[in-house]
Amino acid sequence: MDRLRRRSPVRFELVAANVDQGYNGFRSDIIEDHLKAGGHRYHIEMTEIAHTIRKKMDPADTHCSLCARLRRGVLYRLATQLDCNKIALGHHADDIIETLLMLQLFNGQIKAMPPVLRAKNDVHTVIRPMVYVWEQDVIQYAREMKFPVVCCCCPACGDTSLQRQQIKAFLKRLEEGHPGIKNSLLRATRNIQLPYLMDPRYLPSQEEAERPASHERVGEAALP
């Protein structure tokens, strides 16, 4: 993003924001040192998200969705506080297609993560500049640039029983057997054929469905 900012004909500023969720062992100091060394403007927000989750949820429950909502709320607040009109998130192409499948299989919805989203509060705009970048490319680039990689220290990190991890493993197997299948899924998010789905909002009304086709009406008019 910083390189893009320097090359872009549109002038904009960047503020790197990191949300420390309060999990033991999280090394926000490593992130801060890296940002300082690069001369970047940054803000690290200390929160009690971990405490809130422990208080609100049963330890046996998956708390990923609540955690995500709490983090998003912090980012919205920070955007206002730091006078930022865009919130750039780091979701990559694998995140997009994993979410697409998760919501279909477990929530009965066809949706994923758009590259641009106007928040429901009509104040903030969320952008995802990395939606066409695959996770493996991100990993490789981070290694080449020697970026520090800091574990989030969430207790669920690396839990292979989680839905997202299961979907990730499923997609990996599919891609190994059918190379290019992940690209096809990503393309599908840009090629929605609404008339061929079952959402009643996009189906013809009964009146429209029973109305004769235009060629049928012409034929009737031509009869003596």
JSON list of C-alpha atoms in Angstrom, two decimals:
[
{"chain": "A", "resi": 1, "resn": "MET", "atom": "CA", "xyz": [0.00, 0.00, 0.00]},
{"chain": "A", "resi": 2, "resn": "ASP", "atom": "CA", "xyz": [2.84, 2.39, 0.77]},
{"chain": "A", "resi": 3, "resn": "ARG", "atom": "CA", "xyz": [4.47, 1.71, -2.59]},
{"chain": "A", "resi": 4, "resn": "LEU", "atom": "CA", "xyz": [1.12, 2.21, -4.30]},
{"chain": "A", "resi": 5, "resn": "ARG", "atom": "CA", "xyz": [0.65, 5.47, -2.42]},
{"chain": "A", "resi": 6, "resn": "ARG", "atom": "CA", "xyz": [3.97, 6.78, -3.70]},
{"chain": "A", "resi": 7, "resn": "ARG", "atom": "CA", "xyz": [3.15, 5.88, -7.32]},
{"chain": "A", "resi": 8, "resn": "SER", "atom": "CA", "xyz": [-0.53, 6.79, -7.29]},
{"chain": "A", "resi": 9, "resn": "PRO", "atom": "CA", "xyz": [-1.73, 9.90, -9.16]},
{"chain": "A", "resi": 10, "resn": "VAL", "atom": "CA", "xyz": [-4.32, 10.23, -6.39]},
{"chain": "A", "resi": 11, "resn": "ARG", "atom": "CA", "xyz": [-2.91, 11.67, -3.20]},
{"chain": "A", "resi": 12, "resn": "PHE", "atom": "CA", "xyz": [-3.75, 9.79, -0.02]},
{"chain": "A", "resi": 13, "resn": "GLU", "atom": "CA", "xyz": [-2.24, 9.07, 3.38]},
{"chain": "A", "resi": 14, "resn": "LEU", "atom": "CA", "xyz": [-1.84, 5.79, 5.23]},
{"chain": "A", "resi": 15, "resn": "VAL", "atom": "CA", "xyz": [-2.13, 4.96, 8.90]},
{"chain": "A", "resi": 16, "resn": "ALA", "atom": "CA", "xyz": [-1.23, 1.40, 9.91]},
{"chain": "A", "resi": 17, "resn": "ALA", "atom": "CA", "xyz": [-3.61, 0.26, 12.65]},
{"chain": "A", "resi": 18, "resn": "ASN", "atom": "CA", "xyz": [-3.13, -2.83, 14.78]},
{"chain": "A", "resi": 19, "resn": "VAL", "atom": "CA", "xyz": [-5.67, -4.11, 17.30]},
{"chain": "A", "resi": 20, "resn": "ASP", "atom": "CA", "xyz": [-4.11, -5.85, 20.30]},
{"chain": "A", "resi": 21, "resn": "GLN", "atom": "CA", "xyz": [-6.94, -8.12, 21.44]},
{"chain": "A", "resi": 22, "resn": "GLY", "atom": "CA", "xyz": [-5.41, -8.76, 24.84]},
{"chain": "A", "resi": 23, "resn": "TYR", "atom": "CA", "xyz": [-4.34, -12.37, 24.39]},
{"chain": "A", "resi": 24, "resn": "ASN", "atom": "CA", "xyz": [-1.32, -13.38, 26.48]},
{"chain": "A", "resi": 25, "resn": "GLY", "atom": "CA", "xyz": [1.89, -13.48, 24.49]},
{"chain": "A", "resi": 26, "resn": "PHE", "atom": "CA", "xyz": [0.84, -11.17, 21.65]},
{"chain": "A", "resi": 27, "resn": "ARG", "atom": "CA", "xyz": [3.93, -9.22, 20.56]},
{"chain": "A", "resi": 28, "resn": "SER", "atom": "CA", "xyz": [2.61, -5.82, 19.52]},
{"chain": "A", "resi": 29, "resn": "ASP", "atom": "CA", "xyz": [6.08, -4.48, 20.30]},
{"chain": "A", "resi": 30, "resn": "ILE", "atom": "CA", "xyz": [7.53, -6.35, 17.31]},
{"chain": "A", "resi": 31, "resn": "ILE", "atom": "CA", "xyz": [4.91, -4.78, 15.05]},
{"chain": "A", "resi": 32, "resn": "GLU", "atom": "CA", "xyz": [5.61, -1.35, 16.51]},
{"chain": "A", "resi": 33, "resn": "ASP", "atom": "CA", "xyz": [9.37, -1.71, 16.02]},
{"chain": "A", "resi": 34, "resn": "HIS", "atom": "CA", "xyz": [8.87, -2.72, 12.38]},
{"chain": "A", "resi": 35, "resn": "LEU", "atom": "CA", "xyz": [6.55, 0.22, 11.66]},
{"chain": "A", "resi": 36, "resn": "LYS", "atom": "CA", "xyz": [8.89, 2.65, 13.39]},
{"chain": "A", "resi": 37, "resn": "ALA", "atom": "CA", "xyz": [11.87, 1.39, 11.42]},
{"chain": "A", "resi": 38, "resn": "GLY", "atom": "CA", "xyz": [9.96, 1.90, 8.17]},
{"chain": "A", "resi": 39, "resn": "GLY", "atom": "CA", "xyz": [8.97, 5.43, 9.10]},
{"chain": "A", "resi": 40, "resn": "HIS", "atom": "CA", "xyz": [5.28, 4.62, 8.88]},
{"chain": "A", "resi": 41, "resn": "ARG", "atom": "CA", "xyz": [2.52, 6.45, 10.67]},
{"chain": "A", "resi": 42, "resn": "TYR", "atom": "CA", "xyz": [0.80, 3.92, 12.92]},
{"chain": "A", "resi": 43, "resn": "HIS", "atom": "CA", "xyz": [-1.53, 3.36, 15.84]},
{"chain": "A", "resi": 44, "resn": "ILE", "atom": "CA", "xyz": [-1.67, 0.30, 18.10]},
{"chain": "A", "resi": 45, "resn": "GLU", "atom": "CA", "xyz": [-4.92, -0.01, 20.01]},
{"chain": "A", "resi": 46, "resn": "MET", "atom": "CA", "xyz": [-4.89, -1.99, 23.24]},
{"chain": "A", "resi": 47, "resn": "THR", "atom": "CA", "xyz": [-8.25, -3.67, 23.88]},
{"chain": "A", "resi": 48, "resn": "GLU", "atom": "CA", "xyz": [-9.92, -6.18, 26.18]},
{"chain": "A", "resi": 49, "resn": "ILE", "atom": "CA", "xyz": [-11.52, -8.22, 23.42]},
{"chain": "A", "resi": 50, "resn": "ALA", "atom": "CA", "xyz": [-10.10, -11.46, 24.84]},
{"chain": "A", "resi": 51, "resn": "HIS", "atom": "CA", "xyz": [-11.58, -10.67, 28.26]},
{"chain": "A", "resi": 52, "resn": "THR", "atom": "CA", "xyz": [-14.97, -9.80, 26.73]},
{"chain": "A", "resi": 53, "resn": "ILE", "atom": "CA", "xyz": [-15.06, -13.09, 24.82]},
{"chain": "A", "resi": 54, "resn": "ARG", "atom": "CA", "xyz": [-14.17, -15.12, 27.91]},
{"chain": "A", "resi": 55, "resn": "LYS", "atom": "CA", "xyz": [-16.91, -13.32, 29.81]},
{"chain": "A", "resi": 56, "resn": "LYS", "atom": "CA", "xyz": [-19.64, -13.59, 27.17]},
{"chain": "A", "resi": 57, "resn": "MET", "atom": "CA", "xyz": [-19.08, -17.03, 25.65]},
{"chain": "A", "resi": 58, "resn": "ASP", "atom": "CA", "xyz": [-18.85, -20.62, 26.75]},
{"chain": "A", "resi": 59, "resn": "PRO", "atom": "CA", "xyz": [-15.25, -21.88, 26.40]},
{"chain": "A", "resi": 60, "resn": "ALA", "atom": "CA", "xyz": [-16.49, -24.75, 24.23]},
{"chain": "A", "resi": 61, "resn": "ASP", "atom": "CA", "xyz": [-18.09, -22.39, 21.70]},
{"chain": "A", "resi": 62, "resn": "THR", "atom": "CA", "xyz": [-16.35, -21.01, 18.62]},
{"chain": "A", "resi": 63, "resn": "HIS", "atom": "CA", "xyz": [-15.88, -17.31, 19.17]},
{"chain": "A", "resi": 64, "resn": "CYS", "atom": "CA", "xyz": [-14.44, -16.29, 15.78]},
{"chain": "A", "resi": 65, "resn": "SER", "atom": "CA", "xyz": [-17.52, -14.37, 14.59]},
{"chain": "A", "resi": 66, "resn": "LEU", "atom": "CA", "xyz": [-17.87, -12.40, 17.84]},
{"chain": "A", "resi": 67, "resn": "CYS", "atom": "CA", "xyz": [-14.16, -11.64, 17.86]},
{"chain": "A", "resi": 68, "resn": "ALA", "atom": "CA", "xyz": [-14.35, -10.39, 14.26]},
{"chain": "A", "resi": 69, "resn": "ARG", "atom": "CA", "xyz": [-17.31, -8.12, 15.06]},
{"chain": "A", "resi": 70, "resn": "LEU", "atom": "CA", "xyz": [-15.54, -6.67, 18.08]},
{"chain": "A", "resi": 71, "resn": "ARG", "atom": "CA", "xyz": [-12.36, -6.01, 16.07]},
{"chain": "A", "resi": 72, "resn": "ARG", "atom": "CA", "xyz": [-14.38, -4.42, 13.29]},
{"chain": "A", "resi": 73, "resn": "GLY", "atom": "CA", "xyz": [-16.05, -2.11, 15.79]},
{"chain": "A", "resi": 74, "resn": "VAL", "atom": "CA", "xyz": [-12.65, -1.04, 17.09]},
{"chain": "A", "resi": 75, "resn": "LEU", "atom": "CA", "xyz": [-11.44, -0.33, 13.54]},
{"chain": "A", "resi": 76, "resn": "TYR", "atom": "CA", "xyz": [-14.53, 1.77, 12.76]},
{"chain": "A", "resi": 77, "resn": "ARG", "atom": "CA", "xyz": [-13.93, 3.79, 15.90]},
{"chain": "A", "resi": 78, "resn": "LEU", "atom": "CA", "xyz": [-10.25, 4.22, 15.10]},
{"chain": "A", "resi": 79, "resn": "ALA", "atom": "CA", "xyz": [-11.03, 5.32, 11.54]},
{"chain": "A", "resi": 80, "resn": "THR", "atom": "CA", "xyz": [-13.18, 8.13, 12.91]},
{"chain": "A", "resi": 81, "resn": "GLN", "atom": "CA", "xyz": [-10.65, 8.98, 15.60]},
{"chain": "A", "resi": 82, "resn": "LEU", "atom": "CA", "xyz": [-7.75, 9.09, 13.11]},
{"chain": "A", "resi": 83, "resn": "ASP", "atom": "CA", "xyz": [-9.82, 10.94, 10.48]},
{"chain": "A", "resi": 84, "resn": "CYS", "atom": "CA", "xyz": [-9.61, 8.12, 7.91]},
{"chain": "A", "resi": 85, "resn": "ASN", "atom": "CA", "xyz": [-12.37, 7.71, 5.33]},
{"chain": "A", "resi": 86, "resn": "LYS", "atom": "CA", "xyz": [-11.29, 4.24, 4.15]},
{"chain": "A", "resi": 87, "resn": "ILE", "atom": "CA", "xyz": [-10.49, 1.08, 6.10]},
{"chain": "A", "resi": 88, "resn": "ALA", "atom": "CA", "xyz": [-8.16, -1.21, 4.14]},
{"chain": "A", "resi": 89, "resn": "LEU", "atom": "CA", "xyz": [-8.32, -4.84, 5.30]},
{"chain": "A", "resi": 90, "resn": "GLY", "atom": "CA", "xyz": [-5.83, -7.56, 4.41]},
{"chain": "A", "resi": 91, "resn": "HIS", "atom": "CA", "xyz": [-8.18, -10.27, 3.14]},
{"chain": "A", "resi": 92, "resn": "HIS", "atom": "CA", "xyz": [-6.66, -12.17, 0.20]},
{"chain": "A", "resi": 93, "resn": "ALA", "atom": "CA", "xyz": [-8.14, -14.34, -2.55]},
{"chain": "A", "resi": 94, "resn": "ASP", "atom": "CA", "xyz": [-8.14, -17.51, -0.42]},
{"chain": "A", "resi": 95, "resn": "ASP", "atom": "CA", "xyz": [-10.14, -15.67, 2.26]},
{"chain": "A", "resi": 96, "resn": "ILE", "atom": "CA", "xyz": [-12.71, -14.71, -0.37]},
{"chain": "A", "resi": 97, "resn": "ILE", "atom": "CA", "xyz": [-13.38, -18.18, -1.74]},
{"chain": "A", "resi": 98, "resn": "GLU", "atom": "CA", "xyz": [-13.21, -19.82, 1.70]},
{"chain": "A", "resi": 99, "resn": "THR", "atom": "CA", "xyz": [-15.87, -17.39, 2.91]},
{"chain": "A", "resi": 100, "resn": "LEU", "atom": "CA", "xyz": [-17.94, -18.02, -0.23]},
{"chain": "A", "resi": 101, "resn": "LEU", "atom": "CA", "xyz": [-18.05, -21.76, 0.47]},
{"chain": "A", "resi": 102, "resn": "MET", "atom": "CA", "xyz": [-18.47, -21.39, 4.24]},
{"chain": "A", "resi": 103, "resn": "LEU", "atom": "CA", "xyz": [-21.54, -19.20, 3.89]},
{"chain": "A", "resi": 104, "resn": "GLN", "atom": "CA", "xyz": [-23.12, -21.53, 1.33]},
{"chain": "A", "resi": 105, "resn": "LEU", "atom": "CA", "xyz": [-22.44, -24.73, 3.26]},
{"chain": "A", "resi": 106, "resn": "PHE", "atom": "CA", "xyz": [-23.04, -23.55, 6.82]},
{"chain": "A", "resi": 107, "resn": "ASN", "atom": "CA", "xyz": [-25.28, -20.47, 6.51]},
{"chain": "A", "resi": 108, "resn": "GLY", "atom": "CA", "xyz": [-27.33, -21.04, 3.35]},
{"chain": "A", "resi": 109, "resn": "GLN", "atom": "CA", "xyz": [-26.20, -17.77, 1.76]},
{"chain": "A", "resi": 110, "resn": "ILE", "atom": "CA", "xyz": [-24.43, -16.94, -1.48]},
{"chain": "A", "resi": 111, "resn": "LYS", "atom": "CA", "xyz": [-22.10, -14.09, -0.59]},
{"chain": "A", "resi": 112, "resn": "ALA", "atom": "CA", "xyz": [-18.45, -13.49, 0.22]},
{"chain": "A", "resi": 113, "resn": "MET", "atom": "CA", "xyz": [-16.29, -10.38, 0.73]},
{"chain": "A", "resi": 114, "resn": "PRO", "atom": "CA", "xyz": [-16.51, -7.54, -1.82]},
{"chain": "A", "resi": 115, "resn": "PRO", "atom": "CA", "xyz": [-13.46, -5.42, -2.70]},
{"chain": "A", "resi": 116, "resn": "VAL", "atom": "CA", "xyz": [-15.40, -2.29, -1.73]},
{"chain": "A", "resi": 117, "resn": "LEU", "atom": "CA", "xyz": [-18.15, -2.14, 0.89]},
{"chain": "A", "resi": 118, "resn": "ARG", "atom": "CA", "xyz": [-20.02, 0.81, 2.31]},
{"chain": "A", "resi": 119, "resn": "ALA", "atom": "CA", "xyz": [-20.55, 0.09, 6.01]},
{"chain": "A", "resi": 120, "resn": "LYS", "atom": "CA", "xyz": [-24.07, -0.07, 7.39]},
{"chain": "A", "resi": 121, "resn": "ASN", "atom": "CA", "xyz": [-23.38, 3.07, 9.42]},
{"chain": "A", "resi": 122, "resn": "ASP", "atom": "CA", "xyz": [-23.00, 4.91, 6.07]},
{"chain": "A", "resi": 123, "resn": "VAL", "atom": "CA", "xyz": [-19.85, 6.57, 7.40]},
{"chain": "A", "resi": 124, "resn": "HIS", "atom": "CA", "xyz": [-17.02, 4.15, 6.68]},
{"chain": "A", "resi": 125, "resn": "THR", "atom": "CA", "xyz": [-15.96, 2.45, 3.46]},
{"chain": "A", "resi": 126, "resn": "VAL", "atom": "CA", "xyz": [-14.12, -0.86, 3.70]},
{"chain": "A", "resi": 127, "resn": "ILE", "atom": "CA", "xyz": [-11.69, -1.74, 0.91]},
{"chain": "A", "resi": 128, "resn": "ARG", "atom": "CA", "xyz": [-9.79, -4.97, 0.31]},
{"chain": "A", "resi": 129, "resn": "PRO", "atom": "CA", "xyz": [-6.80, -4.22, -1.94]},
{"chain": "A", "resi": 130, "resn": "MET", "atom": "CA", "xyz": [-5.52, -7.82, -1.89]},
{"chain": "A", "resi": 131, "resn": "VAL", "atom": "CA", "xyz": [-8.59, -9.70, -3.12]},
{"chain": "A", "resi": 132, "resn": "TYR", "atom": "CA", "xyz": [-6.74, -10.94, -6.23]},
{"chain": "A", "resi": 133, "resn": "VAL", "atom": "CA", "xyz": [-3.60, -12.00, -4.32]},
{"chain": "A", "resi": 134, "resn": "TRP", "atom": "CA", "xyz": [-3.37, -15.62, -3.20]},
{"chain": "A", "resi": 135, "resn": "GLU", "atom": "CA", "xyz": [-2.28, -16.54, 0.31]},
{"chain": "A", "resi": 136, "resn": "GLN", "atom": "CA", "xyz": [0.81, -18.42, -0.88]},
{"chain": "A", "resi": 137, "resn": "ASP", "atom": "CA", "xyz": [1.99, -15.30, -2.73]},
{"chain": "A", "resi": 138, "resn": "VAL", "atom": "CA", "xyz": [1.53, -13.23, 0.44]},
{"chain": "A", "resi": 139, "resn": "ILE", "atom": "CA", "xyz": [3.57, -15.77, 2.43]},
{"chain": "A", "resi": 140, "resn": "GLN", "atom": "CA", "xyz": [6.33, -15.85, -0.17]},
{"chain": "A", "resi": 141, "resn": "TYR", "atom": "CA", "xyz": [6.51, -12.05, -0.38]},
{"chain": "A", "resi": 142, "resn": "ALA", "atom": "CA", "xyz": [6.64, -11.71, 3.41]},
{"chain": "A", "resi": 143, "resn": "ARG", "atom": "CA", "xyz": [9.54, -14.17, 3.51]},
{"chain": "A", "resi": 144, "resn": "GLU", "atom": "CA", "xyz": [11.45, -12.39, 0.77]},
{"chain": "A", "resi": 145, "resn": "MET", "atom": "CA", "xyz": [10.96, -9.00, 2.43]},
{"chain": "A", "resi": 146, "resn": "LYS", "atom": "CA", "xyz": [11.76, -10.48, 5.86]},
{"chain": "A", "resi": 147, "resn": "PHE", "atom": "CA", "xyz": [8.61, -9.03, 7.40]},
{"chain": "A", "resi": 148, "resn": "PRO", "atom": "CA", "xyz": [8.08, -10.00, 11.05]},
{"chain": "A", "resi": 149, "resn": "VAL", "atom": "CA", "xyz": [5.24, -12.51, 11.41]},
{"chain": "A", "resi": 150, "resn": "VAL", "atom": "CA", "xyz": [3.48, -12.25, 14.76]},
{"chain": "A", "resi": 151, "resn": "CYS", "atom": "CA", "xyz": [1.06, -14.90, 16.03]},
{"chain": "A", "resi": 152, "resn": "CYS", "atom": "CA", "xyz": [-2.32, -13.50, 17.08]},
{"chain": "A", "resi": 153, "resn": "CYS", "atom": "CA", "xyz": [-2.14, -15.81, 20.15]},
{"chain": "A", "resi": 154, "resn": "CYS", "atom": "CA", "xyz": [-5.86, -16.57, 19.87]},
{"chain": "A", "resi": 155, "resn": "PRO", "atom": "CA", "xyz": [-6.59, -19.97, 21.49]},
{"chain": "A", "resi": 156, "resn": "ALA", "atom": "CA", "xyz": [-8.35, -21.07, 18.29]},
{"chain": "A", "resi": 157, "resn": "CYS", "atom": "CA", "xyz": [-5.35, -20.29, 16.06]},
{"chain": "A", "resi": 158, "resn": "GLY", "atom": "CA", "xyz": [-4.43, -23.41, 14.08]},
{"chain": "A", "resi": 159, "resn": "ASP", "atom": "CA", "xyz": [-7.46, -25.40, 15.28]},
{"chain": "A", "resi": 160, "resn": "THR", "atom": "CA", "xyz": [-8.11, -27.77, 12.36]},
{"chain": "A", "resi": 161, "resn": "SER", "atom": "CA", "xyz": [-11.63, -28.52, 13.60]},
{"chain": "A", "resi": 162, "resn": "LEU", "atom": "CA", "xyz": [-12.82, -24.99, 12.76]},
{"chain": "A", "resi": 163, "resn": "GLN", "atom": "CA", "xyz": [-15.04, -24.58, 9.70]},
{"chain": "A", "resi": 164, "resn": "ARG", "atom": "CA", "xyz": [-12.61, -22.25, 7.92]},
{"chain": "A", "resi": 165, "resn": "GLN", "atom": "CA", "xyz": [-9.70, -24.64, 8.41]},
{"chain": "A", "resi": 166, "resn": "GLN", "atom": "CA", "xyz": [-11.80, -27.53, 7.11]},
{"chain": "A", "resi": 167, "resn": "ILE", "atom": "CA", "xyz": [-12.79, -25.52, 4.04]},
{"chain": "A", "resi": 168, "resn": "LYS", "atom": "CA", "xyz": [-9.16, -24.50, 3.50]},
{"chain": "A", "resi": 169, "resn": "ALA", "atom": "CA", "xyz": [-8.08, -28.16, 3.57]},
{"chain": "A", "resi": 170, "resn": "PHE", "atom": "CA", "xyz": [-10.98, -29.12, 1.26]},
{"chain": "A", "resi": 171, "resn": "LEU", "atom": "CA", "xyz": [-9.96, -26.47, -1.29]},
{"chain": "A", "resi": 172, "resn": "LYS", "atom": "CA", "xyz": [-6.35, -27.58, -1.11]},
{"chain": "A", "resi": 173, "resn": "ARG", "atom": "CA", "xyz": [-7.35, -31.14, -2.01]},
{"chain": "A", "resi": 174, "resn": "LEU", "atom": "CA", "xyz": [-9.59, -29.92, -4.84]},
{"chain": "A", "resi": 175, "resn": "GLU", "atom": "CA", "xyz": [-6.85, -27.69, -6.26]},
{"chain": "A", "resi": 176, "resn": "GLU", "atom": "CA", "xyz": [-4.35, -30.56, -6.17]},
{"chain": "A", "resi": 177, "resn": "GLY", "atom": "CA", "xyz": [-6.73, -32.78, -8.15]},
{"chain": "A", "resi": 178, "resn": "HIS", "atom": "CA", "xyz": [-8.10, -30.04, -10.42]},
{"chain": "A", "resi": 179, "resn": "PRO", "atom": "CA", "xyz": [-5.57, -27.21, -10.85]},
{"chain": "A", "resi": 180, "resn": "GLY", "atom": "CA", "xyz": [-7.27, -23.87, -11.45]},
{"chain": "A", "resi": 181, "resn": "ILE", "atom": "CA", "xyz": [-10.39, -24.65, -9.45]},
{"chain": "A", "resi": 182, "resn": "LYS", "atom": "CA", "xyz": [-9.67, -21.87, -6.94]},
{"chain": "A", "resi": 183, "resn": "ASN", "atom": "CA", "xyz": [-9.36, -19.37, -9.77]},
{"chain": "A", "resi": 184, "resn": "SER", "atom": "CA", "xyz": [-12.73, -20.54, -11.09]},
{"chain": "A", "resi": 185, "resn": "LEU", "atom": "CA", "xyz": [-14.34, -19.97, -7.69]},
{"chain": "A", "resi": 186, "resn": "LEU", "atom": "CA", "xyz": [-12.89, -16.48, -7.51]},
{"chain": "A", "resi": 187, "resn": "ARG", "atom": "CA", "xyz": [-14.17, -15.71, -11.03]},
{"chain": "A", "resi": 188, "resn": "ALA", "atom": "CA", "xyz": [-17.61, -16.96, -10.01]},
{"chain": "A", "resi": 189, "resn": "THR", "atom": "CA", "xyz": [-17.91, -14.10, -7.52]},
{"chain": "A", "resi": 190, "resn": "ARG", "atom": "CA", "xyz": [-17.77, -11.71, -10.51]},
{"chain": "A", "resi": 191, "resn": "ASN", "atom": "CA", "xyz": [-20.18, -13.67, -12.70]},
{"chain": "A", "resi": 192, "resn": "ILE", "atom": "CA", "xyz": [-23.49, -13.88, -10.84]},
{"chain": "A", "resi": 193, "resn": "GLN", "atom": "CA", "xyz": [-26.43, -15.18, -12.90]},
{"chain": "A", "resi": 194, "resn": "LEU", "atom": "CA", "xyz": [-29.36, -14.08, -10.75]},
{"chain": "A", "resi": 195, "resn": "PRO", "atom": "CA", "xyz": [-32.18, -15.39, -13.01]},
{"chain": "A", "resi": 196, "resn": "TYR", "atom": "CA", "xyz": [-30.79, -18.91, -12.60]},
{"chain": "A", "resi": 197, "resn": "LEU", "atom": "CA", "xyz": [-30.89, -18.95, -8.81]},
{"chain": "A", "resi": 198, "resn": "MET", "atom": "CA", "xyz": [-33.86, -19.34, -6.46]},
{"chain": "A", "resi": 199, "resn": "ASP", "atom": "CA", "xyz": [-33.99, -16.00, -4.66]},
{"chain": "A", "resi": 200, "resn": "PRO", "atom": "CA", "xyz": [-37.69, -14.97, -4.93]},
{"chain": "A", "resi": 201, "resn": "ARG", "atom": "CA", "xyz": [-36.65, -11.32, -5.22]},
{"chain": "A", "resi": 202, "resn": "TYR", "atom": "CA", "xyz": [-35.26, -12.05, -8.68]},
{"chain": "A", "resi": 203, "resn": "LEU", "atom": "CA", "xyz": [-37.84, -14.53, -9.95]},
{"chain": "A", "resi": 204, "resn": "PRO", "atom": "CA", "xyz": [-40.61, -13.36, -12.31]},
{"chain": "A", "resi": 205, "resn": "SER", "atom": "CA", "xyz": [-43.95, -12.65, -10.67]},
{"chain": "A", "resi": 206, "resn": "GLN", "atom": "CA", "xyz": [-46.88, -14.97, -11.43]},
{"chain": "A", "resi": 207, "resn": "GLU", "atom": "CA", "xyz": [-48.25, -12.38, -13.84]},
{"chain": "A", "resi": 208, "resn": "GLU", "atom": "CA", "xyz": [-44.93, -12.12, -15.65]},
{"chain": "A", "resi": 209, "resn": "ALA", "atom": "CA", "xyz": [-44.51, -15.90, -15.76]},
{"chain": "A", "resi": 210, "resn": "GLU", "atom": "CA", "xyz": [-47.98, -16.42, -17.29]},
{"chain": "A", "resi": 211, "resn": "ARG", "atom": "CA", "xyz": [-47.71, -13.56, -19.79]},
{"chain": "A", "resi": 212, "resn": "PRO", "atom": "CA", "xyz": [-47.37, -14.88, -23.38]},
{"chain": "A", "resi": 213, "resn": "ALA", "atom": "CA", "xyz": [-43.97, -14.42, -24.95]},
{"chain": "A", "resi": 214, "resn": "SER", "atom": "CA", "xyz": [-43.67, -11.56, -27.43]},
{"chain": "A", "resi": 215, "resn": "HIS", "atom": "CA", "xyz": [-43.46, -13.89, -30.46]},
{"chain": "A", "resi": 216, "resn": "GLU", "atom": "CA", "xyz": [-46.61, -15.69, -29.27]},
{"chain": "A", "resi": 217, "resn": "ARG", "atom": "CA", "xyz": [-48.53, -12.39, -29.05]},
{"chain": "A", "resi": 218, "resn": "VAL", "atom": "CA", "xyz": [-47.39, -11.43, -32.56]},
{"chain": "A", "resi": 219, "resn": "GLY", "atom": "CA", "xyz": [-48.54, -14.79, -33.89]},
{"chain": "A", "resi": 220, "resn": "GLU", "atom": "CA", "xyz": [-51.96, -14.40, -32.28]},
{"chain": "A", "resi": 221, "resn": "ALA", "atom": "CA", "xyz": [-52.35, -10.92, -33.76]},
{"chain": "A", "resi": 222, "resn": "ALA", "atom": "CA", "xyz": [-51.62, -12.27, -37.26]},
{"chain": "A", "resi": 223, "resn": "LEU", "atom": "CA", "xyz": [-54.50, -14.78, -37.17]},
{"chain": "A", "resi": 224, "resn": "PRO", "atom": "CA", "xyz": [-57.60, -13.85, -39.25]}
]
